[in-house]
mmCIF file of N, CA, C and O in Angstrom:
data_model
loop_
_atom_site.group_PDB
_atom_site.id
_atom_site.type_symbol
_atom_site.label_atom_id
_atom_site.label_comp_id
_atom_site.label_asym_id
_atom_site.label_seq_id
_atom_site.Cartn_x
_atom_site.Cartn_y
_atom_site.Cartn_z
ATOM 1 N N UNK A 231 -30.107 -35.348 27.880
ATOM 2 C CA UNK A 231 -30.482 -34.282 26.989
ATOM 3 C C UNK A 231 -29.323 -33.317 26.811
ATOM 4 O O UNK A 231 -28.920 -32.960 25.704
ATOM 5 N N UNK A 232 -28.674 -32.812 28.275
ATOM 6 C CA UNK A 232 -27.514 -32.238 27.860
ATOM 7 C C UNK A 232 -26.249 -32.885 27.085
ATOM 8 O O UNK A 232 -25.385 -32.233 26.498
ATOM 9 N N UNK A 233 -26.306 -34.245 27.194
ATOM 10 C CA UNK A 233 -25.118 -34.658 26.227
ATOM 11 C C UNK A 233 -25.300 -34.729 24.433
ATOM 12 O O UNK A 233 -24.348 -34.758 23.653
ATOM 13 N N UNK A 234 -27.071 -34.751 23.962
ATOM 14 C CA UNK A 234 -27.236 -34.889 23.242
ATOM 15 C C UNK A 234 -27.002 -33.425 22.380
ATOM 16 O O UNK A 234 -26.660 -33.403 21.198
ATOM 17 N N UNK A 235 -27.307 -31.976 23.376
ATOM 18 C CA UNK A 235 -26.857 -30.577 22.685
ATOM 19 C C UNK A 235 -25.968 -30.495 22.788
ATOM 20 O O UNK A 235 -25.490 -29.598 22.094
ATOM 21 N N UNK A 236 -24.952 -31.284 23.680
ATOM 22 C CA UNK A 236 -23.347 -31.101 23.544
ATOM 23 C C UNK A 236 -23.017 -31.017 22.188
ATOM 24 O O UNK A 236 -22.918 -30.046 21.439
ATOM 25 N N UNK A 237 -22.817 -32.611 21.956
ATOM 26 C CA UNK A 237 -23.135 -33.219 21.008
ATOM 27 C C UNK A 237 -23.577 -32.509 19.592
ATOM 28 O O UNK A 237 -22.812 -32.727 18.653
ATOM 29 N N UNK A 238 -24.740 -31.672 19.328
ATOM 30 C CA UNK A 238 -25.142 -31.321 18.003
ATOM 31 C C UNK A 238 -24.388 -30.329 17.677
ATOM 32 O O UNK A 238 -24.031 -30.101 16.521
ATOM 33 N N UNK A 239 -24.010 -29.494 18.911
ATOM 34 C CA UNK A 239 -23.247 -28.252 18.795
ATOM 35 C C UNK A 239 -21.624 -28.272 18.727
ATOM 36 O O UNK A 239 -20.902 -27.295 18.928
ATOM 37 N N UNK A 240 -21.161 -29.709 18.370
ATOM 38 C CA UNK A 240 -19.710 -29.846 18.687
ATOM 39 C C UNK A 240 -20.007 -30.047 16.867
ATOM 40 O O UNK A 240 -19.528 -29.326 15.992
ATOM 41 N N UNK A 241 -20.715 -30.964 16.709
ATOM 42 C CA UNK A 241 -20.931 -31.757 15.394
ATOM 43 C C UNK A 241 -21.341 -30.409 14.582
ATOM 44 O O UNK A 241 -20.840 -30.286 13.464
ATOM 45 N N UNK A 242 -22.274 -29.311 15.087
ATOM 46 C CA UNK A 242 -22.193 -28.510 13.799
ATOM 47 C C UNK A 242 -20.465 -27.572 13.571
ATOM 48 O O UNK A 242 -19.957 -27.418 12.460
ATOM 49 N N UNK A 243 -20.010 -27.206 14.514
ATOM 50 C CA UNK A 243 -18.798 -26.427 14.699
ATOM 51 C C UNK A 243 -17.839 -26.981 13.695
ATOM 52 O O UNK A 243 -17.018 -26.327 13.052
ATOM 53 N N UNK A 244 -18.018 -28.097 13.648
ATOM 54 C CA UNK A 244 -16.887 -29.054 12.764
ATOM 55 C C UNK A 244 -17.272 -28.944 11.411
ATOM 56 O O UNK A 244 -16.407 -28.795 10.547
ATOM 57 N N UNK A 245 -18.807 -29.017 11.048
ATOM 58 C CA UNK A 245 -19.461 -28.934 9.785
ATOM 59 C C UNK A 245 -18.565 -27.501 9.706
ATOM 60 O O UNK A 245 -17.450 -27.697 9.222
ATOM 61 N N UNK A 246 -18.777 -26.400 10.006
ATOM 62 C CA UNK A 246 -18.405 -25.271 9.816
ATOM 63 C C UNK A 246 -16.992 -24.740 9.651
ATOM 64 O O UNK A 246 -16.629 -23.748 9.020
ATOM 65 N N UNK A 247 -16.206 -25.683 10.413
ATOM 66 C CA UNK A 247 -14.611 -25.789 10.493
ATOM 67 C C UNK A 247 -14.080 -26.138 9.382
ATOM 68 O O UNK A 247 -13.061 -25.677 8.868
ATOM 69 N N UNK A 248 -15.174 -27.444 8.770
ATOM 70 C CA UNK A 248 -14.541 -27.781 7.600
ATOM 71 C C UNK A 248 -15.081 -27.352 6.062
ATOM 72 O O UNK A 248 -14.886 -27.867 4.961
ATOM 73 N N UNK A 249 -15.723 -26.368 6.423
ATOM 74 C CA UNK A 249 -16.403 -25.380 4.907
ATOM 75 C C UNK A 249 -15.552 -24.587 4.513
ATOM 76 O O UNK A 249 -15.298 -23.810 5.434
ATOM 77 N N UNK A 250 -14.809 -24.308 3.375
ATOM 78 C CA UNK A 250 -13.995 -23.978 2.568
ATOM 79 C C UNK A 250 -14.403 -22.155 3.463
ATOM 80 O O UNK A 250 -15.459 -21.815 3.997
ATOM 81 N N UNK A 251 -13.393 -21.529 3.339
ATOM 82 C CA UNK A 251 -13.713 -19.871 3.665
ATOM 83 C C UNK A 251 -13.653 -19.416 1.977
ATOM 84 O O UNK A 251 -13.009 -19.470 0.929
ATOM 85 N N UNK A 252 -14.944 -18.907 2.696
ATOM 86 C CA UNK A 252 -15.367 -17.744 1.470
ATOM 87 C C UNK A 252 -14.720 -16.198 1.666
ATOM 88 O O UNK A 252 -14.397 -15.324 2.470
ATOM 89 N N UNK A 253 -14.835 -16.752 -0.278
ATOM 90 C CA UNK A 253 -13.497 -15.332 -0.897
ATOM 91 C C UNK A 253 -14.679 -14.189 -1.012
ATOM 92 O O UNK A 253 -15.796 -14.511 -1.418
ATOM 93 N N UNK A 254 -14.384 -12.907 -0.651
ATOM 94 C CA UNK A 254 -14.808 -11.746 -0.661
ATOM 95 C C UNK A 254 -14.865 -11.598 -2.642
ATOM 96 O O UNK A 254 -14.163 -12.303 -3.367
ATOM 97 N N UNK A 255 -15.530 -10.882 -2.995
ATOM 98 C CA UNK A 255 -15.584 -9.908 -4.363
ATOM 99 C C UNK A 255 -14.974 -8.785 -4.222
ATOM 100 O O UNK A 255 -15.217 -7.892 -3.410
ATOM 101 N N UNK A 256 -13.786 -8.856 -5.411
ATOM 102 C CA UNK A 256 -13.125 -7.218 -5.175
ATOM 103 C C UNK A 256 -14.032 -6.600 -6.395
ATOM 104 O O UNK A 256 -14.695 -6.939 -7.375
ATOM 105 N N UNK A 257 -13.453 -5.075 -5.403
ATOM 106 C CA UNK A 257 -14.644 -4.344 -5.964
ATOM 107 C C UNK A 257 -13.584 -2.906 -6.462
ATOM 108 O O UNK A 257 -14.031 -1.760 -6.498
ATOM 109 N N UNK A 258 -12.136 -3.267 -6.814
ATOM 110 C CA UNK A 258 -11.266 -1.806 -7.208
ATOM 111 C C UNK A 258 -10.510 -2.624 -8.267
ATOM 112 O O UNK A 258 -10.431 -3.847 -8.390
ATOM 113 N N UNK A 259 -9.989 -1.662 -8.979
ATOM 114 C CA UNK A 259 -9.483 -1.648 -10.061
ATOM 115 C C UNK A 259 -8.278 -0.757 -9.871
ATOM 116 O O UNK A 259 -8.109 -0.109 -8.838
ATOM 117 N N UNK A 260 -7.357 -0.740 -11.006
ATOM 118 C CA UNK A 260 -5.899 -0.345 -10.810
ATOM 119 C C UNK A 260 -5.513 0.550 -12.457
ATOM 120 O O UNK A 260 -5.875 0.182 -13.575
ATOM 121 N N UNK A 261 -4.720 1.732 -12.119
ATOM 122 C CA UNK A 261 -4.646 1.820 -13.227
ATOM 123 C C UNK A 261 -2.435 1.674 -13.056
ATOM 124 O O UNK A 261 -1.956 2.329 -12.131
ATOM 125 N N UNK A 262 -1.689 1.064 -13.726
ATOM 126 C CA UNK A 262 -0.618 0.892 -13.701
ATOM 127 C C UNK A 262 -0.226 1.686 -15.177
ATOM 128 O O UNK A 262 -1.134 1.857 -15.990
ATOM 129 N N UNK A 263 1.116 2.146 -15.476
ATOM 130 C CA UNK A 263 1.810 2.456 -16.522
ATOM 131 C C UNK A 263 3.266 2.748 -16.152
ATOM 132 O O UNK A 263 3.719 2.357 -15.076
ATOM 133 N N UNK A 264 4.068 3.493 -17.112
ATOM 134 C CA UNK A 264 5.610 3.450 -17.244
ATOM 135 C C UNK A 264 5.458 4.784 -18.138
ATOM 136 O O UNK A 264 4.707 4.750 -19.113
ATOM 137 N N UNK A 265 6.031 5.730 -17.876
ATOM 138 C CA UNK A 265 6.400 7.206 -18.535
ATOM 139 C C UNK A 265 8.220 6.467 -19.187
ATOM 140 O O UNK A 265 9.130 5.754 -18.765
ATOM 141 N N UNK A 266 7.872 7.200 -20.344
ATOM 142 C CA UNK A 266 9.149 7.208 -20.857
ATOM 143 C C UNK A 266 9.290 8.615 -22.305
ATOM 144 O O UNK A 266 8.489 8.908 -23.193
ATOM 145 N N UNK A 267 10.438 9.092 -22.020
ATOM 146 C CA UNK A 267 10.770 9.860 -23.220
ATOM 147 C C UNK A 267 10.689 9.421 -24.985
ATOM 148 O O UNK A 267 10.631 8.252 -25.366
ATOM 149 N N UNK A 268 10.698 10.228 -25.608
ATOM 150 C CA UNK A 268 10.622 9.858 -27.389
ATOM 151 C C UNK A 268 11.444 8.996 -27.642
ATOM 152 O O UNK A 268 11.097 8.079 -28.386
ATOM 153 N N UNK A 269 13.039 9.031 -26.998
ATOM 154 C CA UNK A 269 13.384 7.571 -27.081
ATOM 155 C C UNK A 269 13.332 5.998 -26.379
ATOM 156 O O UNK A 269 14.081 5.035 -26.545
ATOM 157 N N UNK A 270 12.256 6.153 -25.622
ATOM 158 C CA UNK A 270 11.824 4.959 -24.896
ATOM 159 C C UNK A 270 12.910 4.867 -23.423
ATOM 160 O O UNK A 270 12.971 3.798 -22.816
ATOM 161 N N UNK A 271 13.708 6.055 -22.962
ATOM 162 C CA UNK A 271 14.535 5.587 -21.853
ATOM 163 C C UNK A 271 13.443 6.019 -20.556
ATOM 164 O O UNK A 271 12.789 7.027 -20.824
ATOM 165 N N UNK A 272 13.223 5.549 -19.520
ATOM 166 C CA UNK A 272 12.524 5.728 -18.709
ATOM 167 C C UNK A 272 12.350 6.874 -17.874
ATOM 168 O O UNK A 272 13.324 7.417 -17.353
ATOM 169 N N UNK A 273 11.425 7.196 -17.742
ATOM 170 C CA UNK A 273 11.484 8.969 -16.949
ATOM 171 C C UNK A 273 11.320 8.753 -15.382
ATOM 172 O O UNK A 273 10.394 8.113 -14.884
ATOM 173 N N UNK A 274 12.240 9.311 -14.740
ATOM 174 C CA UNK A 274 12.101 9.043 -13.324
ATOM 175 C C UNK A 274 11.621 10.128 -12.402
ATOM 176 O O UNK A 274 12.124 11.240 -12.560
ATOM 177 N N UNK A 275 10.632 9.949 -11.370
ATOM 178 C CA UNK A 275 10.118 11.273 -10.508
ATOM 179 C C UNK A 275 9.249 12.054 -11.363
ATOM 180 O O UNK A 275 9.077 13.235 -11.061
ATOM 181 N N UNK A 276 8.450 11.388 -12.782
ATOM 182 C CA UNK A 276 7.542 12.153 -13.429
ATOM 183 C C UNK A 276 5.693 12.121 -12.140
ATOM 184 O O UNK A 276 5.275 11.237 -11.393
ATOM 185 N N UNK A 277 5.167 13.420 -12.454
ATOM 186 C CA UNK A 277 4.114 13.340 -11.081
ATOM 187 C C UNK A 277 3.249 13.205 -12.351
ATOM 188 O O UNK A 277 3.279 13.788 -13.435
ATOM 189 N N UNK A 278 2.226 11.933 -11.682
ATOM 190 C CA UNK A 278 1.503 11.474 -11.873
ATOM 191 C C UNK A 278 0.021 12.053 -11.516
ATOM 192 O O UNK A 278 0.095 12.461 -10.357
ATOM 193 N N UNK A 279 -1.006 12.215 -11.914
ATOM 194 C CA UNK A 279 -1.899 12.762 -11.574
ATOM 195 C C UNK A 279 -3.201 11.532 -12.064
ATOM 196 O O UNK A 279 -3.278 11.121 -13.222
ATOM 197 N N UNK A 280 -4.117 11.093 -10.982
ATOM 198 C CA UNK A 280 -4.908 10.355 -12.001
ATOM 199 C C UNK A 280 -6.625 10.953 -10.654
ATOM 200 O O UNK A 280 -6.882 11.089 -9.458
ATOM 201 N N UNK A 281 -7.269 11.089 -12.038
ATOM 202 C CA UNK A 281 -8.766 11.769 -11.688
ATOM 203 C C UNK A 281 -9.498 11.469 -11.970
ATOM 204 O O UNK A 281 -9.683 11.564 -13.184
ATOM 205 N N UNK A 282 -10.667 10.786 -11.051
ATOM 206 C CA UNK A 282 -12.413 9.998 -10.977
ATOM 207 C C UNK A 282 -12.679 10.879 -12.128
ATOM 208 O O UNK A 282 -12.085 11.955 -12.059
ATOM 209 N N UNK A 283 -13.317 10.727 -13.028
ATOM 210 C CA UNK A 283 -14.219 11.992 -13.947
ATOM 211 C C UNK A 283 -15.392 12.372 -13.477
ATOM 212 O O UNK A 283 -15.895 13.482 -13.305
ATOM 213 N N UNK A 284 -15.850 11.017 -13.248
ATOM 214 C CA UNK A 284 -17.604 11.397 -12.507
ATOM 215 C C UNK A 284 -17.750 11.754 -11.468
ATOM 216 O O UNK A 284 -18.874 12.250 -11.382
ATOM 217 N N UNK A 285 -16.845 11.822 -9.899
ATOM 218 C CA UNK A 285 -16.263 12.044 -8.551
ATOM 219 C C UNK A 285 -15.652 12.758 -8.204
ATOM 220 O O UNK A 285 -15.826 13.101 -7.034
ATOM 221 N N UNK A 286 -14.683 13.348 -8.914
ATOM 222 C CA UNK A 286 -13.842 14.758 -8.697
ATOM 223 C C UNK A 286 -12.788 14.252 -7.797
ATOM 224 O O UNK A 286 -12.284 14.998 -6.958
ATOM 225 N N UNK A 287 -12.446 13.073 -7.924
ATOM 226 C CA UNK A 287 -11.430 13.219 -6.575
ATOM 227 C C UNK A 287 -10.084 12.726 -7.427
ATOM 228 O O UNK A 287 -10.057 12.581 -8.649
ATOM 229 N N UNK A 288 -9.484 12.605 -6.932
ATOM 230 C CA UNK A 288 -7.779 12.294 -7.400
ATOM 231 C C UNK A 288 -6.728 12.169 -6.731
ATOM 232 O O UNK A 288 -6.436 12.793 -5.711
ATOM 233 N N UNK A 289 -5.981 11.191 -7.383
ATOM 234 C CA UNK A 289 -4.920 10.299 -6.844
ATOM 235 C C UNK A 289 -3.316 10.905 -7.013
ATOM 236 O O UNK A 289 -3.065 11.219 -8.176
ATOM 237 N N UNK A 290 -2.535 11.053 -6.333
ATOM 238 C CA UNK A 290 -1.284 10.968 -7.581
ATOM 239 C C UNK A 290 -0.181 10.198 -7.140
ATOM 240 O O UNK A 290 -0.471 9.333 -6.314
ATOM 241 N N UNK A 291 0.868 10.274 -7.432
ATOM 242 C CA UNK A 291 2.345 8.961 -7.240
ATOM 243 C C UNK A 291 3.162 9.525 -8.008
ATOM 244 O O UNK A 291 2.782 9.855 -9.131
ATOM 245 N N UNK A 292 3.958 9.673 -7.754
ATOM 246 C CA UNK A 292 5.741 9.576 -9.046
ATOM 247 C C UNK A 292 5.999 8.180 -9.371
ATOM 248 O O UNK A 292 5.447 7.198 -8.875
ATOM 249 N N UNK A 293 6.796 8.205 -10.158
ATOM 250 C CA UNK A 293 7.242 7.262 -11.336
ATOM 251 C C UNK A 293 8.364 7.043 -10.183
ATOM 252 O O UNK A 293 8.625 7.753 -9.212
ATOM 253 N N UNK A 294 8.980 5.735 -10.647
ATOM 254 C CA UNK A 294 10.105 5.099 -9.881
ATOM 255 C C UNK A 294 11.272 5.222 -10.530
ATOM 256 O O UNK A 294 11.137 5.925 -11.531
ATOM 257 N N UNK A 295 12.581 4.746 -10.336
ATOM 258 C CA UNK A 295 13.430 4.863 -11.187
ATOM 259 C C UNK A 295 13.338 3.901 -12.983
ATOM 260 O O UNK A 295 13.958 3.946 -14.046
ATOM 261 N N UNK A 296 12.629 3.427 -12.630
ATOM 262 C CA UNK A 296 12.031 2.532 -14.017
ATOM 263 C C UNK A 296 11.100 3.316 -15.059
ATOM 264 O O UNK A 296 11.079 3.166 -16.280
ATOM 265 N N UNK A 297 10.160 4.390 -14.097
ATOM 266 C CA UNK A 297 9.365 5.084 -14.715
ATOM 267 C C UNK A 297 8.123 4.536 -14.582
ATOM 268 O O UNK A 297 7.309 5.338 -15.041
ATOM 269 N N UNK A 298 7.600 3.573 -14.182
ATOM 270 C CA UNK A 298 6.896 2.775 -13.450
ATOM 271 C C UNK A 298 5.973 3.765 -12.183
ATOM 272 O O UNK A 298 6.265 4.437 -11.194
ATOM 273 N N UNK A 299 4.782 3.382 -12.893
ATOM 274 C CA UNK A 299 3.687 3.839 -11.787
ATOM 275 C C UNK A 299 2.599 3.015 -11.486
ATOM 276 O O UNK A 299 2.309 2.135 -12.296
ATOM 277 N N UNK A 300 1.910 3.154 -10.402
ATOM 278 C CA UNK A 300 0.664 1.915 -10.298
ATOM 279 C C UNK A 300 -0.219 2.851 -8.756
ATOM 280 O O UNK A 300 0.147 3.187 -7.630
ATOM 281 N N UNK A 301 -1.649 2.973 -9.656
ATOM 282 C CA UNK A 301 -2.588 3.586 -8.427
ATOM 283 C C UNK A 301 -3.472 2.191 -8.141
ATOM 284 O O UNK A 301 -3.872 1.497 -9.075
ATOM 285 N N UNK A 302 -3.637 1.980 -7.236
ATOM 286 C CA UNK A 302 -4.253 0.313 -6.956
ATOM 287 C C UNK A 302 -5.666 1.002 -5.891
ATOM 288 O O UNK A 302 -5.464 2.033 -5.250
ATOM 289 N N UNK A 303 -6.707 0.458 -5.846
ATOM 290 C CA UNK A 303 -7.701 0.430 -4.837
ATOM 291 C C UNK A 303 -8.772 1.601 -5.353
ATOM 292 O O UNK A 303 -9.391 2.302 -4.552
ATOM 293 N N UNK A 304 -8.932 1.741 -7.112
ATOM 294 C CA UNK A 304 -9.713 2.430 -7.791
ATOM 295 C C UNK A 304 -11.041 1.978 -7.684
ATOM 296 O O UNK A 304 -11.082 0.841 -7.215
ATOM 297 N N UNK A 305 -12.085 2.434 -7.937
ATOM 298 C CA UNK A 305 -13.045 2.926 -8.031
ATOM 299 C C UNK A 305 -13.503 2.571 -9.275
ATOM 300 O O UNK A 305 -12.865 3.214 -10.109
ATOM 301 N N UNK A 306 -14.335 1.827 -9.808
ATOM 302 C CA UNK A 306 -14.689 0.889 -11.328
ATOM 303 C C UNK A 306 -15.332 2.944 -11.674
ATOM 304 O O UNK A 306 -15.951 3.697 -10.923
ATOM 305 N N UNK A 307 -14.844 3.147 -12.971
ATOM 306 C CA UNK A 307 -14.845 4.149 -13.406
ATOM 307 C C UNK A 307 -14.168 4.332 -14.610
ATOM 308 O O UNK A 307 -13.584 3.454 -15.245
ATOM 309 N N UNK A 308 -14.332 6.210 -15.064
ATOM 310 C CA UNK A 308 -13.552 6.996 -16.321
ATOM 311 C C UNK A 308 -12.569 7.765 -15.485
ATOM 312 O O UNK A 308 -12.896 8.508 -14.560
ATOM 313 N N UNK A 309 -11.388 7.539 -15.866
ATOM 314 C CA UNK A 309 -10.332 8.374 -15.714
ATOM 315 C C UNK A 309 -9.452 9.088 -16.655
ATOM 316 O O UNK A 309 -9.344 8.929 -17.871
ATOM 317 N N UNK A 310 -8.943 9.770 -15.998
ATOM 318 C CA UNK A 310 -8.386 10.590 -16.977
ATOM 319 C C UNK A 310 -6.538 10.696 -16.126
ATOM 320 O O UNK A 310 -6.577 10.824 -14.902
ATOM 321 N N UNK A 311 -5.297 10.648 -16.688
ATOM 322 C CA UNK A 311 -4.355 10.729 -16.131
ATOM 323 C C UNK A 311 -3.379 11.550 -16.851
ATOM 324 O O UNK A 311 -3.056 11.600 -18.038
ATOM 325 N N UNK A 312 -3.058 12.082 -15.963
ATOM 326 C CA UNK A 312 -1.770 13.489 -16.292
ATOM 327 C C UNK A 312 -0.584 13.243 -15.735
ATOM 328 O O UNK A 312 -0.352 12.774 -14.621
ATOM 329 N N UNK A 313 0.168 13.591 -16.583
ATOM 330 C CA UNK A 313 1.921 12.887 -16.638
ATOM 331 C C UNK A 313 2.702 14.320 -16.573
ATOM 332 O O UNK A 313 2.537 15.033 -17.563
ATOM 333 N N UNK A 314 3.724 14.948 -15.288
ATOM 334 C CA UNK A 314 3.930 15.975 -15.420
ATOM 335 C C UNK A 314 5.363 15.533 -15.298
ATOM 336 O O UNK A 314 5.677 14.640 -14.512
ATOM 337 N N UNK A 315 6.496 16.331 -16.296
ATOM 338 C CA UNK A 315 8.072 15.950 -15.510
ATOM 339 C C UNK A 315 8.981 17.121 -16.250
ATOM 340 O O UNK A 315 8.842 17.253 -17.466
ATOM 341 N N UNK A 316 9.583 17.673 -15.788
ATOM 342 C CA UNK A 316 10.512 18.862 -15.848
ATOM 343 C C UNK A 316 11.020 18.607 -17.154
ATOM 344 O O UNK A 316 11.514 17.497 -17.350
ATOM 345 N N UNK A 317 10.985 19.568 -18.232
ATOM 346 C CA UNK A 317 12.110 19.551 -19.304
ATOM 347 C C UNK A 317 11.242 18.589 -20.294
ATOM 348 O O UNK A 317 11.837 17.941 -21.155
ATOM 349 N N UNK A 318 9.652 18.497 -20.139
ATOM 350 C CA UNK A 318 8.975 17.459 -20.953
ATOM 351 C C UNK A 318 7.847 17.994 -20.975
ATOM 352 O O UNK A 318 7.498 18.285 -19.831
ATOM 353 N N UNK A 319 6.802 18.375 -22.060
ATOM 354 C CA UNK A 319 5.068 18.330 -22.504
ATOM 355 C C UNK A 319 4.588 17.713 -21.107
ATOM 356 O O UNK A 319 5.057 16.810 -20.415
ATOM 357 N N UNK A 320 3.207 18.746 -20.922
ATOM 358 C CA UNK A 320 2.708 17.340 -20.444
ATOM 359 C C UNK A 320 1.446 16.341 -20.871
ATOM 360 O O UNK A 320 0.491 16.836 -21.470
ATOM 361 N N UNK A 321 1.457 15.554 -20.693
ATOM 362 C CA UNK A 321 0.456 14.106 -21.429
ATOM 363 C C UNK A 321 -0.968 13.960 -20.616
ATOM 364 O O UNK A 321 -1.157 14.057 -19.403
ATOM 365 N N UNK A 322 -1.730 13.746 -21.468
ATOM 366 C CA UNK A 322 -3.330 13.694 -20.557
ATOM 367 C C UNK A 322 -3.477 12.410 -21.503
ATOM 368 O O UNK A 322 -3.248 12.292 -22.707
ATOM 369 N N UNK A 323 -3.991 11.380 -20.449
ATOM 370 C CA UNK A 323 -4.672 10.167 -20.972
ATOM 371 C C UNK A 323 -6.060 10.793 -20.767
ATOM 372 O O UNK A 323 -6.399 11.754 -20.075
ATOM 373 N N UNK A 324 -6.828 9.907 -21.634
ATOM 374 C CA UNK A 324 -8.204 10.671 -21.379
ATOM 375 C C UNK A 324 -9.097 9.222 -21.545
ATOM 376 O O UNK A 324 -8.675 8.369 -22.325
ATOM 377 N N UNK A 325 -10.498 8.964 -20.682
ATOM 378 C CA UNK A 325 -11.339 8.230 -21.126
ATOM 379 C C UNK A 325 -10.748 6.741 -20.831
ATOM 380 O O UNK A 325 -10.816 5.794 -21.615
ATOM 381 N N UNK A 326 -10.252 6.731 -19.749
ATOM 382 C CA UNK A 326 -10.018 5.384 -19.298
ATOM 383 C C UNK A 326 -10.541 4.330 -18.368
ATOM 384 O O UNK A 326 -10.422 4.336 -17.143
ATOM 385 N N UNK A 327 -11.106 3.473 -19.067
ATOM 386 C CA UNK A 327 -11.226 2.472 -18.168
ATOM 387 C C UNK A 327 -11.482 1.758 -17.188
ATOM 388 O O UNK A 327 -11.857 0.610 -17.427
ATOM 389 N N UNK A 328 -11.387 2.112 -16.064
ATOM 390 C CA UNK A 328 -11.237 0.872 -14.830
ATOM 391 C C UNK A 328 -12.098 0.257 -14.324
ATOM 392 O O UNK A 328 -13.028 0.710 -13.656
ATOM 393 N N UNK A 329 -11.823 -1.109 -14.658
ATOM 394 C CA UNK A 329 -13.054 -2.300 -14.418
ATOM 395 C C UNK A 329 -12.461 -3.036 -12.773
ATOM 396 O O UNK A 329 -11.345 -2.888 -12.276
ATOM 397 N N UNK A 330 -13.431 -3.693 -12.311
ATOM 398 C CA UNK A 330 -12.841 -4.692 -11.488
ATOM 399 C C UNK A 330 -11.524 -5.362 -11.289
ATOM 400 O O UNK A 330 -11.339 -6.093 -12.262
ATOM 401 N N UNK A 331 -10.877 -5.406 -10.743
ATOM 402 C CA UNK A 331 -9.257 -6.421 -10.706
ATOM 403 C C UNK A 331 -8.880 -6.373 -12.134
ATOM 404 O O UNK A 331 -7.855 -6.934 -12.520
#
């Protein structure tokens, strides 16, 4: 009898060993962009501001030397994002977006 529960319990472990691993559901969204001046050259160290609408909370990041920004691990939501940089307006995206991945 004990060789036979050996046995079922070796044989299920293996069933289980060999079942594909299950992928999680992402559940954030990203909002990425690039600041650039009226002539398209890239703005660097512009502060970024990006804000839940319905949550009140908020993110921010600077731009890279590319002008390149990316907030990753959002919240499926409306945002709104503010672009601040010395010697420049500043820009409000409004009414954005963020879905799943």
């Amino acid at each position: 009898m004990l060789r036979f529960a050996f046995a079922r319990t070796v044989g299920c472990l293996l069933v289980l060993a060999a079942m594909p691993a299950a992928r999680g559901q992402a559940v954030y969204g990203s909002i990425v962009g690039t600041v650039t001046d009226a002539t398209g050259a890239a703005v660097p160290n512009a502060k970024v501001t990006i804000n839940d609408v319905s949550r009140g909370v908020s993110f921010s990041t600077l731009t890279n030397e590319a002008g390149n920004y990316a907030q990753q691990h959002l919240i499926v939501g409306v945002y709104e994002v503010h672009v601040e940089a010395g010697g420049f307006s500043p820009y409000v995206g409004r009414n954005i977006s963020v879905e799943v991945d």
